[in-house]
Amino acid sequence: MLSRRNFLTAAVGVAAAGGLAACAKEDDSSTGSSSTGGAKTITLGFSQVGSESGWRSANTTSVKDAAKEAGYNLKFSDAQQKQENQISAIRSYITQGVDVIAFSPVVVTGWDAVLKEAKAKKIPVVLTDRSVETSDDSLYVTLVGSDFTDEGRRAAKILEKVLTKAGHKGAVKIAQLEGTTGAAPAIERAKGFKEIMDAEHKADWKIVVSQTGDFTRAGGKQVMAAFLQSNPDVNVLFAHNDDMAIGAIQAIEAAGKKPGTDILIVSIDGVKDGFVAMSEGKINAIVECNPLLGPQLMDVVKKVKDGEKVERWIKTEESDFMQDQAKAALPTRKY
């Protein structure tokens, strides 16, 4: 079994060799109704960002499946990418008196008031996937999620390999498709990428245009079409997730250009459709962001409910997610 980082390198080689083969809807139903030893069933209120991408769908499935496996009573809400919907859902969980609240925040700021309400009711809050900025660090217990800044750095480093394999010479003119404005992954992935770019490629790399595609395929397509109108000479696309990259591919092809050749593409996530595009030579490399946080989250929820001390940031564990997605996309290939 290849490690995640070795598999990433192998995936770049595959792609570069010639295109081979992330008002609310609330679910009040319980996914768990029993617990062992006569102990009270834990009730978890979870507010999800939405269903904007393949990554997010995998994340939601992981949370629901893990809650069921743990025997928790899960109250789930889809915020449809609106902060006001998440705040409403969290207040509903407070009113219902759930044991623990977990949520993946749409944006970084604007949470103090509702988190203070949860703290006043002594309901612990766990952040998943994304961080927040608060005036009081005690308003949430921990964050279970990835290092987005490092993902941005890894995207820049893997772009170096893509450029080398493509035999690219001369200026690197980069279009950047950002995630949702104000969201932690958008802020931190851009920061990490620019950190490497400024430190190691100040003379030859330049981000010539950058705008949010809101982590959606439709957004990626629309914004990339506008990029090509205003900056037809861009030769690299850095997309903050696979779905925006896939949307951008449609715009690139509509403009008569060849994605993966005329415009080299690096994205982040590692979902099945991203690997399909990479097998076709349309995406050159993908950096993993593991969405399978459910088991870790349920473990943390149990510890928090029991009053155990947990780390302030619990980083996402390495998994076989990317390899599984690649196998689903390319079932006849060995990894």
Tab-separated table of N, CA and C in Angstrom, residues 101-215:
chain	number	residue	atom	x	y	z
A	101	ILE	N	-22.313	20.033	20.651
A	101	ILE	CA	-22.560	20.653	19.350
A	101	ILE	C	-21.276	20.585	18.538
A	102	ALA	N	-21.382	20.166	17.292
A	102	ALA	CA	-20.251	20.197	16.375
A	102	ALA	C	-20.702	20.886	15.099
A	103	PHE	N	-19.812	21.642	14.496
A	103	PHE	CA	-20.161	22.271	13.217
A	103	PHE	C	-18.920	22.597	12.425
A	104	SER	N	-19.092	22.628	11.111
A	104	SER	CA	-18.050	23.026	10.177
A	104	SER	C	-18.403	24.421	9.685
A	105	PRO	N	-17.777	25.454	10.216
A	105	PRO	CA	-18.222	26.828	9.977
A	105	PRO	C	-18.075	27.293	8.529
A	106	VAL	N	-19.116	27.950	8.045
A	106	VAL	CA	-19.112	28.480	6.683
A	106	VAL	C	-17.962	29.464	6.494
A	107	VAL	N	-17.809	30.382	7.444
A	107	VAL	CA	-16.762	31.400	7.397
A	107	VAL	C	-16.057	31.437	8.753
A	108	VAL	N	-15.000	32.228	8.833
A	108	VAL	CA	-14.167	32.265	10.034
A	108	VAL	C	-14.772	33.115	11.144
A	109	THR	N	-15.349	34.264	10.808
A	109	THR	CA	-15.783	35.232	11.819
A	109	THR	C	-17.299	35.222	12.027
A	110	GLY	N	-17.725	35.869	13.126
A	110	GLY	CA	-19.141	36.082	13.367
A	110	GLY	C	-19.811	35.046	14.249
A	111	TRP	N	-19.042	34.338	15.076
A	111	TRP	CA	-19.591	33.230	15.853
A	111	TRP	C	-19.689	33.505	17.353
A	112	ASP	N	-19.103	34.586	17.823
A	112	ASP	CA	-19.003	34.801	19.266
A	112	ASP	C	-20.346	34.736	19.990
A	113	ALA	N	-21.347	35.403	19.458
A	113	ALA	CA	-22.629	35.501	20.164
A	113	ALA	C	-23.251	34.131	20.382
A	114	VAL	N	-23.357	33.330	19.332
A	114	VAL	CA	-24.017	32.034	19.471
A	114	VAL	C	-23.165	31.053	20.289
A	115	LEU	N	-21.846	31.151	20.190
A	115	LEU	CA	-20.989	30.277	20.985
A	115	LEU	C	-21.062	30.634	22.468
A	116	LYS	N	-21.238	31.910	22.767
A	116	LYS	CA	-21.430	32.323	24.162
A	116	LYS	C	-22.744	31.762	24.713
A	117	GLU	N	-23.749	31.674	23.850
A	117	GLU	CA	-25.031	31.098	24.275
A	117	GLU	C	-24.862	29.614	24.614
A	118	ALA	N	-24.075	28.906	23.794
A	118	ALA	CA	-23.819	27.490	24.072
A	118	ALA	C	-23.030	27.327	25.366
A	119	LYS	N	-22.038	28.175	25.567
A	119	LYS	CA	-21.226	28.095	26.784
A	119	LYS	C	-22.073	28.375	28.022
A	120	ALA	N	-22.994	29.328	27.919
A	120	ALA	CA	-23.861	29.664	29.057
A	120	ALA	C	-24.723	28.476	29.462
A	121	LYS	N	-25.058	27.621	28.487
A	121	LYS	CA	-25.856	26.420	28.763
A	121	LYS	C	-24.975	25.196	29.034
A	122	LYS	N	-23.670	25.446	29.090
A	122	LYS	CA	-22.690	24.402	29.389
A	122	LYS	C	-22.727	23.259	28.363
A	123	ILE	N	-22.940	23.635	27.102
A	123	ILE	CA	-22.894	22.664	26.009
A	123	ILE	C	-21.557	22.838	25.285
A	124	PRO	N	-20.680	21.850	25.337
A	124	PRO	CA	-19.381	21.979	24.669
A	124	PRO	C	-19.527	21.995	23.150
A	125	VAL	N	-18.649	22.743	22.500
A	125	VAL	CA	-18.669	22.889	21.045
A	125	VAL	C	-17.366	22.365	20.450
A	126	VAL	N	-17.495	21.554	19.428
A	126	VAL	CA	-16.344	21.016	18.700
A	126	VAL	C	-16.417	21.511	17.261
A	127	LEU	N	-15.332	22.083	16.768
A	127	LEU	CA	-15.260	22.507	15.366
A	127	LEU	C	-14.759	21.341	14.519
A	128	THR	N	-15.330	21.182	13.341
A	128	THR	CA	-14.834	20.165	12.420
A	128	THR	C	-14.441	20.811	11.101
A	129	ASP	N	-13.376	20.312	10.523
A	129	ASP	CA	-12.887	20.730	9.207
A	129	ASP	C	-12.325	22.141	9.208
A	130	ARG	N	-13.084	23.128	9.687
A	130	ARG	CA	-12.683	24.525	9.559
A	130	ARG	C	-12.580	25.234	10.913
A	131	SER	N	-11.696	26.204	10.969
A	131	SER	CA	-11.481	26.969	12.196
A	131	SER	C	-12.335	28.230	12.220
A	132	VAL	N	-12.366	28.887	13.393
A	132	VAL	CA	-13.041	30.176	13.547
A	132	VAL	C	-12.110	31.126	14.282
A	133	GLU	N	-12.427	32.413	14.206
A	133	GLU	CA	-11.743	33.424	15.003
A	133	GLU	C	-12.723	33.924	16.053
A	134	THR	N	-12.341	33.840	17.328
A	134	THR	CA	-13.215	34.266	18.411
A	134	THR	C	-12.464	35.194	19.361
A	135	SER	N	-13.220	35.942	20.158
A	135	SER	CA	-12.618	36.820	21.162
A	135	SER	C	-12.258	36.052	22.419
A	136	ASP	N	-12.746	34.808	22.523
A	136	ASP	CA	-12.549	33.986	23.711
A	136	ASP	C	-12.311	32.551	23.282
A	137	ASP	N	-11.091	32.069	23.452
A	137	ASP	CA	-10.741	30.727	22.992
A	137	ASP	C	-11.501	29.627	23.723
A	138	SER	N	-12.081	29.944	24.869
A	138	SER	CA	-12.811	28.921	25.619
A	138	SER	C	-14.203	28.655	25.051
A	139	LEU	N	-14.590	29.389	23.997
A	139	LEU	CA	-15.921	29.215	23.423
A	139	LEU	C	-16.061	27.904	22.648
A	140	TYR	N	-14.947	27.285	22.292
A	140	TYR	CA	-15.010	25.945	21.708
A	140	TYR	C	-13.886	25.111	22.302
A	141	VAL	N	-14.074	23.796	22.277
A	141	VAL	CA	-13.144	22.896	22.949
A	141	VAL	C	-11.955	22.547	22.064
A	142	THR	N	-12.233	22.162	20.824
A	142	THR	CA	-11.173	21.696	19.939
A	142	THR	C	-11.606	21.795	18.491
A	143	LEU	N	-10.647	21.680	17.601
A	143	LEU	CA	-10.888	21.606	16.153
A	143	LEU	C	-10.378	20.268	15.652
A	144	VAL	N	-11.232	19.536	14.953
A	144	VAL	CA	-10.831	18.310	14.279
A	144	VAL	C	-10.764	18.635	12.786
A	145	GLY	N	-9.571	18.729	12.236
A	145	GLY	CA	-9.479	19.127	10.838
A	145	GLY	C	-8.069	19.115	10.295
A	146	SER	N	-7.952	19.442	9.016
A	146	SER	CA	-6.689	19.401	8.289
A	146	SER	C	-5.902	20.699	8.439
A	147	ASP	N	-4.654	20.633	8.040
A	147	ASP	CA	-3.786	21.810	7.998
A	147	ASP	C	-3.875	22.405	6.594
A	148	PHE	N	-4.776	23.363	6.424
A	148	PHE	CA	-5.011	23.942	5.096
A	148	PHE	C	-3.807	24.733	4.585
A	149	THR	N	-3.094	25.393	5.498
A	149	THR	CA	-1.910	26.141	5.067
A	149	THR	C	-0.881	25.199	4.459
A	150	ASP	N	-0.704	24.059	5.088
A	150	ASP	CA	0.246	23.084	4.550
A	150	ASP	C	-0.231	22.526	3.218
A	151	GLU	N	-1.556	22.383	3.059
A	151	GLU	CA	-2.077	21.940	1.762
A	151	GLU	C	-1.713	22.931	0.668
A	152	GLY	N	-1.789	24.229	0.980
A	152	GLY	CA	-1.396	25.246	0.010
A	152	GLY	C	0.079	25.152	-0.326
A	153	ARG	N	0.905	24.920	0.697
A	153	ARG	CA	2.342	24.758	0.454
A	153	ARG	C	2.597	23.549	-0.433
A	154	ARG	N	1.922	22.442	-0.131
A	154	ARG	CA	2.112	21.221	-0.917
A	154	ARG	C	1.650	21.412	-2.362
A	155	ALA	N	0.608	22.207	-2.558
A	155	ALA	CA	0.147	22.487	-3.923
A	155	ALA	C	1.228	23.228	-4.707
A	156	ALA	N	1.886	24.178	-4.045
A	156	ALA	CA	2.957	24.921	-4.724
A	156	ALA	C	4.147	24.011	-5.034
A	157	LYS	N	4.493	23.151	-4.090
A	157	LYS	CA	5.628	22.258	-4.313
A	157	LYS	C	5.326	21.234	-5.404
A	158	ILE	N	4.084	20.762	-5.445
A	158	ILE	CA	3.748	19.776	-6.478
A	158	ILE	C	3.639	20.455	-7.850
A	159	LEU	N	3.310	21.750	-7.859
A	159	LEU	CA	3.302	22.488	-9.124
A	159	LEU	C	4.709	22.544	-9.711
A	160	GLU	N	5.717	22.635	-8.858
A	160	GLU	CA	7.094	22.611	-9.350
A	160	GLU	C	7.343	21.337	-10.172
A	161	LYS	N	6.875	20.200	-9.665
A	161	LYS	CA	7.068	18.930	-10.364
A	161	LYS	C	6.267	18.887	-11.660
A	162	VAL	N	5.063	19.429	-11.611
A	162	VAL	CA	4.219	19.461	-12.808
A	162	VAL	C	4.884	20.284	-13.905
A	163	LEU	N	5.409	21.438	-13.542
A	163	LEU	CA	6.076	22.307	-14.515
A	163	LEU	C	7.290	21.616	-15.116
A	164	THR	N	8.048	20.936	-14.273
A	164	THR	CA	9.235	20.220	-14.751
A	164	THR	C	8.853	19.109	-15.722
A	165	LYS	N	7.852	18.305	-15.365
A	165	LYS	CA	7.419	17.203	-16.221
A	165	LYS	C	6.842	17.693	-17.544
A	166	ALA	N	6.207	18.883	-17.484
A	166	ALA	CA	5.634	19.455	-18.705
A	166	ALA	C	6.686	20.144	-19.569
A	167	GLY	N	7.901	20.294	-19.033
A	167	GLY	CA	8.959	20.975	-19.775
A	167	GLY	C	8.705	22.455	-19.930
A	168	HIS	N	7.981	23.034	-18.968
A	168	HIS	CA	7.611	24.451	-19.074
A	168	HIS	C	8.825	25.347	-18.879
A	169	LYS	N	8.960	26.321	-19.742
A	169	LYS	CA	10.012	27.334	-19.651
A	169	LYS	C	9.369	28.718	-19.649
A	170	GLY	N	9.979	29.639	-18.941
A	170	GLY	CA	9.481	31.020	-18.963
A	170	GLY	C	8.560	31.322	-17.802
A	171	ALA	N	7.845	32.442	-17.932
A	171	ALA	CA	7.013	32.951	-16.854
A	171	ALA	C	5.843	32.015	-16.550
A	172	VAL	N	5.515	31.919	-15.278
A	172	VAL	CA	4.367	31.121	-14.839
A	172	VAL	C	3.277	32.099	-14.425
A	173	LYS	N	2.227	32.167	-15.238
A	173	LYS	CA	1.124	33.091	-14.981
A	173	LYS	C	-0.049	32.297	-14.418
A	174	ILE	N	-0.326	32.521	-13.147
A	174	ILE	CA	-1.248	31.669	-12.405
A	174	ILE	C	-2.608	32.329	-12.207
A	175	ALA	N	-3.647	31.582	-12.522
A	175	ALA	CA	-5.013	31.963	-12.147
A	175	ALA	C	-5.371	31.148	-10.906
A	176	GLN	N	-5.938	31.796	-9.907
A	176	GLN	CA	-6.301	31.112	-8.662
A	176	GLN	C	-7.809	31.150	-8.458
A	177	LEU	N	-8.393	29.955	-8.348
A	177	LEU	CA	-9.802	29.844	-7.998
A	177	LEU	C	-9.890	29.622	-6.498
A	178	GLU	N	-10.344	30.654	-5.786
A	178	GLU	CA	-10.404	30.596	-4.335
A	178	GLU	C	-11.695	29.926	-3.864
A	179	GLY	N	-11.632	29.392	-2.641
A	179	GLY	CA	-12.827	28.868	-2.012
A	179	GLY	C	-13.712	29.997	-1.519
A	180	THR	N	-14.757	29.648	-0.781
A	180	THR	CA	-15.720	30.625	-0.280
A	180	THR	C	-15.017	31.747	0.468
A	181	THR	N	-15.334	32.984	0.131
A	181	THR	CA	-14.719	34.141	0.763
A	181	THR	C	-14.934	34.110	2.275
A	182	GLY	N	-13.832	34.236	3.012
A	182	GLY	CA	-13.914	34.241	4.461
A	182	GLY	C	-13.845	32.877	5.109
A	183	ALA	N	-13.824	31.803	4.299
A	183	ALA	CA	-13.734	30.451	4.842
A	183	ALA	C	-12.280	30.094	5.123
A	184	ALA	N	-12.056	29.337	6.190
A	184	ALA	CA	-10.695	28.989	6.584
A	184	ALA	C	-9.890	28.319	5.468
A	185	PRO	N	-10.433	27.316	4.747
A	185	PRO	CA	-9.614	26.686	3.716
A	185	PRO	C	-9.220	27.642	2.587
A	186	ALA	N	-10.105	28.576	2.260
A	186	ALA	CA	-9.774	29.547	1.214
A	186	ALA	C	-8.640	30.460	1.668
A	187	ILE	N	-8.732	30.951	2.883
A	187	ILE	CA	-7.714	31.857	3.423
A	187	ILE	C	-6.373	31.139	3.553
A	188	GLU	N	-6.401	29.954	4.136
A	188	GLU	CA	-5.159	29.284	4.494
A	188	GLU	C	-4.489	28.596	3.307
A	189	ARG	N	-5.270	28.048	2.366
A	189	ARG	CA	-4.653	27.454	1.181
A	189	ARG	C	-3.962	28.517	0.337
A	190	ALA	N	-4.603	29.672	0.214
A	190	ALA	CA	-3.980	30.777	-0.522
A	190	ALA	C	-2.701	31.231	0.176
A	191	LYS	N	-2.753	31.297	1.494
A	191	LYS	CA	-1.591	31.722	2.278
A	191	LYS	C	-0.421	30.767	2.097
A	192	GLY	N	-0.675	29.467	2.198
A	192	GLY	CA	0.394	28.491	2.072
A	192	GLY	C	1.020	28.476	0.687
A	193	PHE	N	0.174	28.573	-0.336
A	193	PHE	CA	0.671	28.587	-1.712
A	193	PHE	C	1.558	29.815	-1.944
A	194	LYS	N	1.082	30.972	-1.495
A	194	LYS	CA	1.836	32.221	-1.697
A	194	LYS	C	3.143	32.215	-0.909
A	195	GLU	N	3.119	31.559	0.233
A	195	GLU	CA	4.327	31.473	1.058
A	195	GLU	C	5.464	30.822	0.275
A	196	ILE	N	5.172	29.696	-0.362
A	196	ILE	CA	6.193	29.006	-1.167
A	196	ILE	C	6.527	29.810	-2.415
A	197	MET	N	5.523	30.359	-3.060
A	197	MET	CA	5.732	31.131	-4.280
A	197	MET	C	6.658	32.313	-4.016
A	198	ASP	N	6.402	33.056	-2.954
A	198	ASP	CA	7.208	34.246	-2.648
A	198	ASP	C	8.616	33.882	-2.207
A	199	ALA	N	8.754	32.749	-1.515
A	199	ALA	CA	10.056	32.359	-0.998
A	199	ALA	C	10.955	31.744	-2.063
A	200	GLU	N	10.366	31.028	-3.018
A	200	GLU	CA	11.178	30.243	-3.949
A	200	GLU	C	10.995	30.588	-5.420
A	201	HIS	N	9.940	31.353	-5.756
A	201	HIS	CA	9.655	31.608	-7.170
A	201	HIS	C	9.254	33.057	-7.431
A	202	LYS	N	9.798	33.960	-6.650
A	202	LYS	CA	9.408	35.362	-6.780
A	202	LYS	C	9.705	35.923	-8.161
A	203	ALA	N	10.747	35.409	-8.802
A	203	ALA	CA	11.163	35.952	-10.096
A	203	ALA	C	10.313	35.456	-11.257
A	204	ASP	N	9.748	34.241	-11.151
A	204	ASP	CA	9.100	33.679	-12.337
A	204	ASP	C	7.630	33.290	-12.153
A	205	TRP	N	7.128	33.201	-10.940
A	205	TRP	CA	5.719	32.879	-10.718
A	205	TRP	C	4.953	34.136	-10.333
A	206	LYS	N	3.764	34.257	-10.884
A	206	LYS	CA	2.913	35.392	-10.514
A	206	LYS	C	1.444	34.993	-10.603
A	207	ILE	N	0.699	35.301	-9.548
A	207	ILE	CA	-0.756	35.117	-9.592
A	207	ILE	C	-1.337	36.354	-10.272
A	208	VAL	N	-1.804	36.180	-11.499
A	208	VAL	CA	-2.259	37.330	-12.285
A	208	VAL	C	-3.741	37.628	-12.079
A	209	VAL	N	-4.485	36.635	-11.601
A	209	VAL	CA	-5.916	36.845	-11.353
A	209	VAL	C	-6.367	35.835	-10.304
A	210	SER	N	-7.231	36.284	-9.403
A	210	SER	CA	-7.686	35.420	-8.309
A	210	SER	C	-9.079	35.844	-7.871
A	211	GLN	N	-9.971	34.870	-7.762
A	211	GLN	CA	-11.352	35.173	-7.383
A	211	GLN	C	-12.024	33.918	-6.834
A	212	THR	N	-13.024	34.117	-5.993
A	212	THR	CA	-13.730	32.965	-5.438
A	212	THR	C	-14.637	32.289	-6.464
A	213	GLY	N	-14.620	30.959	-6.409
A	213	GLY	CA	-15.572	30.149	-7.168
A	213	GLY	C	-16.515	29.443	-6.221
A	214	ASP	N	-16.416	29.791	-4.926
A	214	ASP	CA	-17.333	29.326	-3.876
A	214	ASP	C	-17.318	27.811	-3.702
A	215	PHE	N	-16.209	27.162	-4.068
A	215	PHE	CA	-16.035	25.717	-3.916
A	215	PHE	C	-17.005	24.892	-4.770
